Amino acid sequence: MTGISKEFPGVKALSDVDFRLLPGEVHALMGENGAGKSTLIKVLTGVYDIDQGQITLDGTDVRFSGPLQAQHAGISTVYQEVNLCPNLSVAENIFIGREPRRFGKIQWSQMEKRAAELLKRLQLDIDVSAQLSTYSLAVQQMVAIARAIDISAKVLILDEPTSSLDASEVEQLFRVMRQLKEEGVAILFVTHFLDQVFTISDRITVLRNGRLVGEYITRELSLIDLVGKMIGKELEVLEQLEEQPKPALAALERGQPLIEAQDLGRKGAVAPFNLTIHKGEVVGLAGLLGSGRTEVARLIYGADKADQGQLLVDGKPVAMRGPRSAMGHDIAFCSENRRTEGLIEELTVRENIILAMQAVRGWTRPIPRRRQDELVDKYIKALDIRPANPEAIVRNLSGGNQQKVLLARWLITEPRLLILDEPTRGIDIGAKTEIQRLVAALSDGGMAVLFVSAELEEVLRLSHKIAVLRDRHLIAELANDDEVDADRIMETIASGARA
Amino acid sequence: MSTLSEVRSRISLPNQKYLPVLATLSLLALMYGIGAANYEAFGDAQVVLNVFIDNGFLLVVAVGMTFVILTGGIDLSVGSVVALTTMLSASLLEERGWPAFVVLPLVLLVGSALGFGMGCIIHYFDIQPFIVTLAGMFLARGLCYTIGTSSIPIDDPFWVSMAQSRIRFGEYFVSPSVVVAIIVVLIAAFVLAYTRLGRNTYAIGGNPRSALLMGLPVARTKIAVYTISGFCSALGGVLLSFYMLSGYGLHAVGMELDAIAAVVIGGTLLTGGSGYVLGTLLGVLVLGVIQTLITFDGRLSSWWTKIVIGALLFVFILLQRVITARKR
Amino acid sequence: MTTITRLAKHRLFWPVAILVVLLLSNLIFTPSFFKVEVRDGHLYGSLIDILRFGAPLILVALGMTLVIATGGIDLSVGSVVAICGALACWRISEQGDQNSVGGVLVAVVLALGLALLLGLWNGFLVAGIGIQPIIATLILMVAGRGLAQLITDGQIITINSSPYKEIGAGYLLTFPVPVLIAIVVIVVAVLLTRRTALGMLVESVGGNAEASRLAGIRSRRIKLMAYMFAALCAGIAGLMISSNVSSADGNNAGLWYELDAILAVVIGGTLLTGGRFSIGGTVIGALIIQTLTTTIYTIGVPPETTLLVKALVVTVVCLIQSPSFREKVFKGRRQRPPTPSAPTAEAPAKVEVPA
Amino acid sequence: GDNGGDSGSGSGSDSGSEKIVLGFSQVGAESGWRTANTKSIQDSAKEAGIELKFSDAQQKQENQIKAIRSYIQQKVDIIAFSPVVESGWDTVLKEAKDANIPVILTDRAVDSTDTSLYKTFIGSDFVEEGKKAGDWLVKEYQGKTETVNIVELQGTTGSAPANDRKKGFGDVIAADPKFKIIASQTGDFTRAKGKEVMEAFLKANPDIDVLYAHNDDMGLGAIEAIEGAGKKPGVDIKIITVDAVKDGMQALADGKINFIVECSPLLGPQLMDLVQKVHAGETVPARVVTEETTFTQEQAKAVLPSRQY
Ligand SMILES: Nc1ncnc2c1ncn2[C@@H]1O[C@H](COP(=O)(O)OP(=O)(O)OP(=O)(O)O)[C@@H](O)[C@H]1O
Ligand SMILES: Nc1ncnc2c1ncn2[C@@H]1O[C@H](COP(=O)(O)OP(=O)(O)OP(=O)(O)O)[C@@H](O)[C@H]1O
Ligand SMILES: [Mg+2]
Ligand SMILES: [Mg+2]
């Protein structure tokens, strides 16, 4: 690709970018949120028209009219947001468009068999005939990956495939990627996890503000240099990141727990569990993919109705009739799937940010426009949302920036308990540190936080206490003291012992 | 991981996705039972067959509509295309004297072409299906009137034989149209479940953007469903002209609503992506049985007829909702 | 960027342009089309007719806009029109002195109260029980017509009440009363949706219901309100229509109004899938439809071809409105300059207006 | 024998006195005229001691066919119906004939070539009604030479009364070139549409002499429009309508309408009489014309107090 430019009304997403991808390499495309990575991929695969520039595949000029054509030309893509059909089964989502057929008739049983085998290759053992929407986002991400790698293509493009995967799933993915690389497939890989870049990639291309910064051999680039190239200034950020201390456990005064779950559970979702959260406490949830972290969070918020046990707020049992009553008790929940459960994509950044706050006030008491602008401006700055235009339509924001908008929505409600389910999904390191700092600051200020993240490091860094889940059971609660680290938690999960 | 998959397979019982259809079926049976208990001749199996005979054309139209609704679209033109087909057939057969074997494929082609045209406009110019098909509705109805404003009787021998011959088994009978309608239902069920076209239809209904990004032939599929709907409307029109032996610009006024209602009562989501042709068949039967109940009663005034139809519809949908909600 | 190209990017530019073209095209056939005179102390002319007869449609479409914005649809508006007209006329016909203002007020309040009740019913089915909107409102569409006929006993109730006649056929300071009522309702709707947070909440419920629920929006209540507002608007329209001809026709009043109303909303640029809505767009959409109808009557299109003309105009309207149609047509014409001029901060205007 | 209905009858559970069961399929309830028609039939059935099975087809032929088929299934003694349109009845009428159930048509004929399919037809002749309207107009303008500008408010496009009333009227006035129909548009048989269309006519055509409306309701709507334009209905613009419903007759008596052609909905007594005769196996005439007349303003004043509907 040479000289690629792409402009959206008001935004120059790409200007004069060159990019090349060689067979048998893993090429990482790096850049901050909104740098233009996803746009480059969409331009390449024909989702968007190019304003300017040229694309060459195997020496011939090409210009695809859409993903279908790109696929025919041997380019298989996993786009950033999970783009699958929630109403179809897992097996279908993997094979649709390429179903095994006999005389034009789809062979369902064969399809399901092959899907199950394929997912086994990624160490995922699920019922492939179930509807996709019944699975968590992480599983959906794996399914999307499975779909892409099964299309035996010359080029495989993965746009932030690992944003909600655990270490072990990432490991599986990398194993498969290496295998494909051996076979000569060219792989384009986008991620915000720097360690993953250094583990898997051969070369790195860095974008900044829609412009090409440069192309580098991974071996020759240090972590510090890479970050510098991405954000374009010197690296206080990274330093901060490293020096952040574990939260001081002792400093917490234990009074009455703010929230107490007693045998709270829901059939088919999560087994009854006990959990207490104090004022100013950050509680992390750890577990493997599908272990029930999201379910725990949703039950406490009342997004799903519990069918057993009770929830105490300030020591008093409360009837959770849904998100509304949770919000009435100053509980906020930032969900993991921003697209289906978070943002209202047609609305503007401003509207999305004030939505929850407005919902609490009711429709008759609109937040004065001046106050809206103040709040929104503050968080656009604090989280570095780009473009910094409160009237931009959220659909047009880059993935990471959308996530920040969602986060801002809940931060402005100033809850007593903030439930964050994968809040840093798809966010670049700069913003991630910012968010982590924010969480720490908020908890210092007395806010309790329930923190769920696939990135164990992050959980460890922030939490006072870590609850460990396995197979939808809460099996342990560990105080996050010096003895606790990632290995210890993995051990706990593996042994499955109940604390 | 093994416990996890256990949990999941326990949760998703195999028949769960057919639950709405099963619920509809049992309610339908219940309704028929009530009718048979109250009205003497209602229990006769011929009453059921008559429901098929009287609604064969609606069934075919509703099958086409099912495809469209599964993609999340809607086709308001069906009733008018039905009327146009009857009018065109009648005028070609009677006023031009064309032979049946020419007219039949021709009118089917015209219907499909109209559907194809609307599909193209909807897809390529990205216009809401509602208005495009509404314009199609005006167009087809308008074309009827340009052919003629009064009703044209058909006495072409082929049409007459299709209209009046009866396929008998014992003392019971159905019309050839019923056989055609059932074949259409079977083909449609097969297409939806076992062909790429069918699965792509569901995929687009589930999430059109994803379908595009997954590299599915969205353009082809979308245009295809409107063409199918156009074809089914034309075929429905042919069946209706068998049924009535006439062509008339005012035939099938409002049939689009009946068809949509049948599809939705059958459990298909208007937002697309979920539903079955079998459900549509049941939906048509529900409408047919309600109507039969009312004629058998024969005591209702015009307005009470409407109120009772509404009330029965309400009770039916409410029960359907209650049953499916509880089991979920 | 010139003012014209900036104007052309406004959401309502194309609907307004279509309306203007439609109005102007009348001049060819009826040179006096734009003539507005004062006759018998009130305004008189084709333009006034369009507003007068368009008023009920505007109202119904207005209510429909909110319902559609929540991701629903209301097929029952036509029946509600009939029911309210029937109830008001029946009530007036029952009273001794049909000209008593108090009696008419009672009738109006009764009718609008019933409308709210019907809206509540629709809203309850959709938001409370969770029935798909199209089928939930279909119930009232079918049964409501029966209800209206039940009230009128299948006859046309003719009344002779001058206060009631004011609603649909009266004039205030030379202006037609229905138009004034419509303006008041439009203003109320705009204030209600844009001065409070209602508009945003409606759009968010229509845009993504699950996300709205998790954000703590009481989407049931919002939907309920939308259906009640729609029914209220339909009720007022019903009063206007029946008052205009001093009679209530349970079977024909408001027949197929739902289609026209939905069409108006869609022409106005609101998506049927819910989310963003535009009240201004809806008003213009309704005016386009009414202008088309009046034009057809005025220029004497034979009834057999009326529908063809309608089909043609609707097709042209939606094609012109479609950005991708304009883009495709212009692309073909412009031949795409080989090298676009130096990139500026602004996007190239997608549409060029032949000035 | 014609009289085969007896043996199978008995959907009514009451034994003993053999009540005649009549299945009647009405077009719908689309107008006051139609409702009066229905009422007349229901009342006279009660009076005659005939059990009436009534169904409303909501203006759809397919619904009427369904209803008739259901009557065959229920083994009623006699079927009567008002056809929505003329064509397309052969199949179901054959079924009725096979089941030995006699059929009576009301209000409107069918165009079946096989007249054995029905026993008799009782009803009005829409073409004739149009002719009567035309005749009055011709007489009214006898001896004048200047052109007469006529506007026409048609019924629902494609419906039989609209087609026929237009045709009958057109045939008569075509004889004289001074009559010119300058505008003709559908008003869907309703007052609201009648008014709206007339408003447009008034704007587009400055001098209208005569309005011909296919029913009273449209005429009544048009009267409001004419008054709104500051003209006097019945004087500045002469008005002819069809039906003679009560409101129309009132307007006629008030001088706002000039001439009404009657189309009587009160077929009930005559129909029941026929039903009894057919059931008893008596021969009946193949065509029974309802007694219908026309009204001028003076006649209207005279009969108005005694009008039933
Ligand atoms: N359809 C669109 N309309 C308008 N602007 C858009 C559109 N799509 C993307 N943009 C803008 O283009 C820029 C690049 O976005 P892109 O999605 O490529 O970023 P990214 O590098 O993938 O970021 P992230 O890491 O957050 O996913 C952003 O400023 C975004 O707002
Ligand atoms: N009734 C059910 N039937 C099938 N699947 C279910 C059901 N309930 C929940 N699930 C799926 O199982 C998942 C449980 O995992 P959950 O998301 O709670 O785990 P998690 O630890 O957050 O994992 P992840 O990292 O995948 O988000 C749910 O998100 C949901 O998708
Ligand atoms: Mg991206
Ligand atoms: Mg999760």
Tab-separated table of N, CA and C and ligand atoms in Angstrom, chain A residues 130-140 164-166 169 266-270 286-298 304 336 421-422 452-454 469 472, chain B residues 4 7-9 11-12 16, ligand 2:
chain	number	residue	atom	x	y	z
A	130	ALA	N	-24.979	-23.951	19.835
A	130	ALA	CA	-25.706	-22.916	20.573
A	130	ALA	C	-25.568	-21.573	19.870
A	131	GLN	N	-26.529	-20.724	20.143
A	131	GLN	CA	-26.497	-19.401	19.536
A	131	GLN	C	-25.293	-18.617	20.016
A	132	LEU	N	-24.702	-17.859	19.140
A	132	LEU	CA	-23.494	-17.124	19.494
A	132	LEU	C	-23.757	-16.145	20.635
A	133	SER	N	-24.931	-15.534	20.635
A	133	SER	CA	-25.187	-14.477	21.617
A	133	SER	C	-25.216	-14.986	23.039
A	134	THR	N	-25.295	-16.319	23.218
A	134	THR	CA	-25.296	-16.818	24.584
A	134	THR	C	-23.887	-16.860	25.167
A	135	TYR	N	-22.900	-16.596	24.353
A	135	TYR	CA	-21.528	-16.660	24.854
A	135	TYR	C	-20.958	-15.282	25.142
A	136	SER	N	-19.968	-15.294	25.998
A	136	SER	CA	-19.361	-14.026	26.388
A	136	SER	C	-18.537	-13.463	25.233
A	137	LEU	N	-18.214	-12.197	25.414
A	137	LEU	CA	-17.485	-11.498	24.368
A	137	LEU	C	-16.179	-12.198	24.023
A	138	ALA	N	-15.521	-12.686	25.043
A	138	ALA	CA	-14.238	-13.337	24.800
A	138	ALA	C	-14.418	-14.555	23.901
A	139	VAL	N	-15.439	-15.328	24.195
A	139	VAL	CA	-15.698	-16.502	23.362
A	139	VAL	C	-16.008	-16.049	21.934
A	140	GLN	N	-16.776	-15.000	21.824
A	140	GLN	CA	-17.110	-14.509	20.496
A	140	GLN	C	-15.853	-14.090	19.735
A	164	SER	N	-9.977	-8.880	24.732
A	164	SER	CA	-10.563	-9.391	25.984
A	164	SER	C	-10.192	-10.844	26.241
A	165	LEU	N	-9.052	-11.248	25.713
A	165	LEU	CA	-8.629	-12.633	25.942
A	165	LEU	C	-7.673	-12.729	27.124
A	166	ASP	N	-7.725	-13.868	27.785
A	166	ASP	CA	-6.783	-14.144	28.879
A	166	ASP	C	-5.459	-14.618	28.314
A	169	GLU	N	-5.511	-17.957	26.413
A	169	GLU	CA	-6.110	-17.904	25.068
A	169	GLU	C	-5.166	-17.221	24.090
A	266	ARG	N	-27.478	-17.213	40.386
A	266	ARG	CA	-28.480	-17.282	39.341
A	266	ARG	C	-28.268	-18.583	38.595
A	267	LYS	N	-29.309	-19.332	38.462
A	267	LYS	CA	-29.191	-20.640	37.828
A	267	LYS	C	-28.635	-20.520	36.425
A	268	GLY	N	-27.659	-21.372	36.127
A	268	GLY	CA	-27.117	-21.388	34.782
A	268	GLY	C	-26.114	-20.290	34.526
A	269	ALA	N	-25.997	-19.350	35.459
A	269	ALA	CA	-25.056	-18.266	35.226
A	269	ALA	C	-23.906	-18.335	36.211
A	270	VAL	N	-24.236	-18.251	37.479
A	270	VAL	CA	-23.163	-18.314	38.462
A	270	VAL	C	-23.711	-18.908	39.760
A	286	ALA	N	-10.757	-12.323	39.304
A	286	ALA	CA	-9.851	-13.039	38.425
A	286	ALA	C	-10.467	-14.373	38.051
A	287	GLY	N	-10.123	-14.848	36.894
A	287	GLY	CA	-10.654	-16.140	36.460
A	287	GLY	C	-10.355	-16.325	34.991
A	288	LEU	N	-10.634	-17.511	34.536
A	288	LEU	CA	-10.378	-17.768	33.125
A	288	LEU	C	-11.571	-17.339	32.295
A	289	LEU	N	-11.367	-17.485	31.030
A	289	LEU	CA	-12.436	-17.155	30.102
A	289	LEU	C	-13.719	-17.903	30.453
A	290	GLY	N	-14.792	-17.160	30.570
A	290	GLY	CA	-16.077	-17.794	30.851
A	290	GLY	C	-16.224	-18.304	32.256
A	291	SER	N	-15.380	-17.822	33.171
A	291	SER	CA	-15.461	-18.346	34.527
A	291	SER	C	-16.596	-17.697	35.303
A	292	GLY	N	-17.175	-16.664	34.773
A	292	GLY	CA	-18.334	-16.083	35.423
A	292	GLY	C	-18.098	-14.712	36.025
A	293	ARG	N	-17.012	-14.059	35.642
A	293	ARG	CA	-16.725	-12.739	36.215
A	293	ARG	C	-17.796	-11.739	35.817
A	294	THR	N	-18.090	-11.745	34.527
A	294	THR	CA	-19.107	-10.826	34.046
A	294	THR	C	-20.431	-11.092	34.729
A	295	GLU	N	-20.715	-12.372	34.935
A	295	GLU	CA	-21.994	-12.721	35.555
A	295	GLU	C	-22.074	-12.179	36.982
A	296	VAL	N	-20.971	-12.287	37.714
A	296	VAL	CA	-20.955	-11.756	39.078
A	296	VAL	C	-21.237	-10.257	39.050
A	297	ALA	N	-20.557	-9.594	38.144
A	297	ALA	CA	-20.729	-8.144	38.064
A	297	ALA	C	-22.184	-7.798	37.722
A	298	ARG	N	-22.753	-8.512	36.771
A	298	ARG	CA	-24.131	-8.207	36.346
A	298	ARG	C	-25.133	-8.481	37.462
A	304	ASP	N	-28.904	-8.681	35.555
A	304	ASP	CA	-29.659	-9.931	35.518
A	304	ASP	C	-30.272	-10.092	36.898
A	336	GLU	N	-18.865	-4.848	29.542
A	336	GLU	CA	-17.685	-5.216	28.749
A	336	GLU	C	-17.917	-5.032	27.257
A	421	ASP	N	-16.228	-3.624	34.015
A	421	ASP	CA	-15.991	-4.908	33.357
A	421	ASP	C	-15.148	-4.641	32.127
A	422	GLU	N	-13.919	-5.057	32.185
A	422	GLU	CA	-12.970	-4.842	31.088
A	422	GLU	C	-12.944	-3.386	30.632
A	452	VAL	N	-12.929	-5.824	36.813
A	452	VAL	CA	-12.791	-7.072	36.069
A	452	VAL	C	-11.911	-6.805	34.869
A	453	SER	N	-10.900	-7.615	34.696
A	453	SER	CA	-10.098	-7.438	33.503
A	453	SER	C	-9.456	-8.759	33.121
A	454	ALA	N	-9.316	-8.954	31.826
A	454	ALA	CA	-8.659	-10.162	31.368
A	454	ALA	C	-7.162	-10.068	31.610
A	469	LEU	N	-12.493	-16.755	40.465
A	469	LEU	CA	-13.619	-17.554	40.002
A	469	LEU	C	-13.139	-18.705	39.146
A	472	ARG	N	-17.727	-20.751	37.144
A	472	ARG	CA	-18.907	-20.108	37.702
A	472	ARG	C	-19.078	-20.309	39.199
B	4	LEU	N	-18.258	-26.512	32.315
B	4	LEU	CA	-18.828	-25.366	31.607
B	4	LEU	C	-19.697	-25.826	30.446
B	7	VAL	N	-22.870	-27.307	31.650
B	7	VAL	CA	-23.850	-26.282	32.016
B	7	VAL	C	-24.549	-25.782	30.761
B	8	ARG	N	-23.752	-25.521	29.746
B	8	ARG	CA	-24.327	-24.918	28.558
B	8	ARG	C	-25.275	-25.848	27.849
B	9	SER	N	-24.875	-27.114	27.751
B	9	SER	CA	-25.764	-28.008	27.011
B	9	SER	C	-27.039	-28.244	27.799
B	11	ILE	N	-28.433	-25.932	29.577
B	11	ILE	CA	-29.258	-24.735	29.410
B	11	ILE	C	-29.978	-24.730	28.072
B	12	SER	N	-29.210	-24.991	27.023
B	12	SER	CA	-29.824	-24.871	25.702
B	12	SER	C	-30.419	-26.204	25.275
B	16	GLN	N	-35.371	-25.623	22.232
B	16	GLN	CA	-35.697	-24.305	22.729
B	16	GLN	C	-35.988	-23.303	21.611
E	2	LIG	N1	-27.883	-19.249	30.204
E	2	LIG	C1	-26.757	-19.266	29.503
E	2	LIG	N2	-26.642	-20.061	28.421
E	2	LIG	C2	-25.533	-20.064	27.689
E	2	LIG	N3	-24.492	-19.261	27.938
E	2	LIG	C3	-24.555	-18.456	28.985
E	2	LIG	C4	-25.676	-18.403	29.808
E	2	LIG	N4	-25.458	-17.516	30.764
E	2	LIG	C5	-24.276	-17.020	30.505
E	2	LIG	N5	-23.718	-17.567	29.452
E	2	LIG	C6	-22.463	-17.191	28.844
E	2	LIG	O1	-21.416	-17.577	29.594
E	2	LIG	C7	-20.665	-16.469	29.956
E	2	LIG	C8	-20.173	-16.618	31.339
E	2	LIG	O2	-19.013	-16.054	31.406
E	2	LIG	P1	-18.773	-14.591	31.881
E	2	LIG	O3	-18.890	-13.706	30.741
E	2	LIG	O4	-19.507	-14.352	33.127
E	2	LIG	O5	-17.342	-14.886	32.236
E	2	LIG	P2	-16.108	-13.968	32.292
E	2	LIG	O6	-15.314	-14.566	33.359
E	2	LIG	O7	-16.468	-12.579	32.351
E	2	LIG	O8	-15.468	-14.377	30.968
E	2	LIG	P3	-15.062	-13.559	29.753
E	2	LIG	O9	-13.655	-13.346	29.912
E	2	LIG	O10	-15.398	-14.521	28.675
E	2	LIG	O11	-15.906	-12.348	29.724
E	2	LIG	C9	-21.620	-15.316	29.861
E	2	LIG	O12	-21.012	-14.135	29.536
E	2	LIG	C10	-22.513	-15.723	28.767
E	2	LIG	O13	-22.050	-15.294	27.518
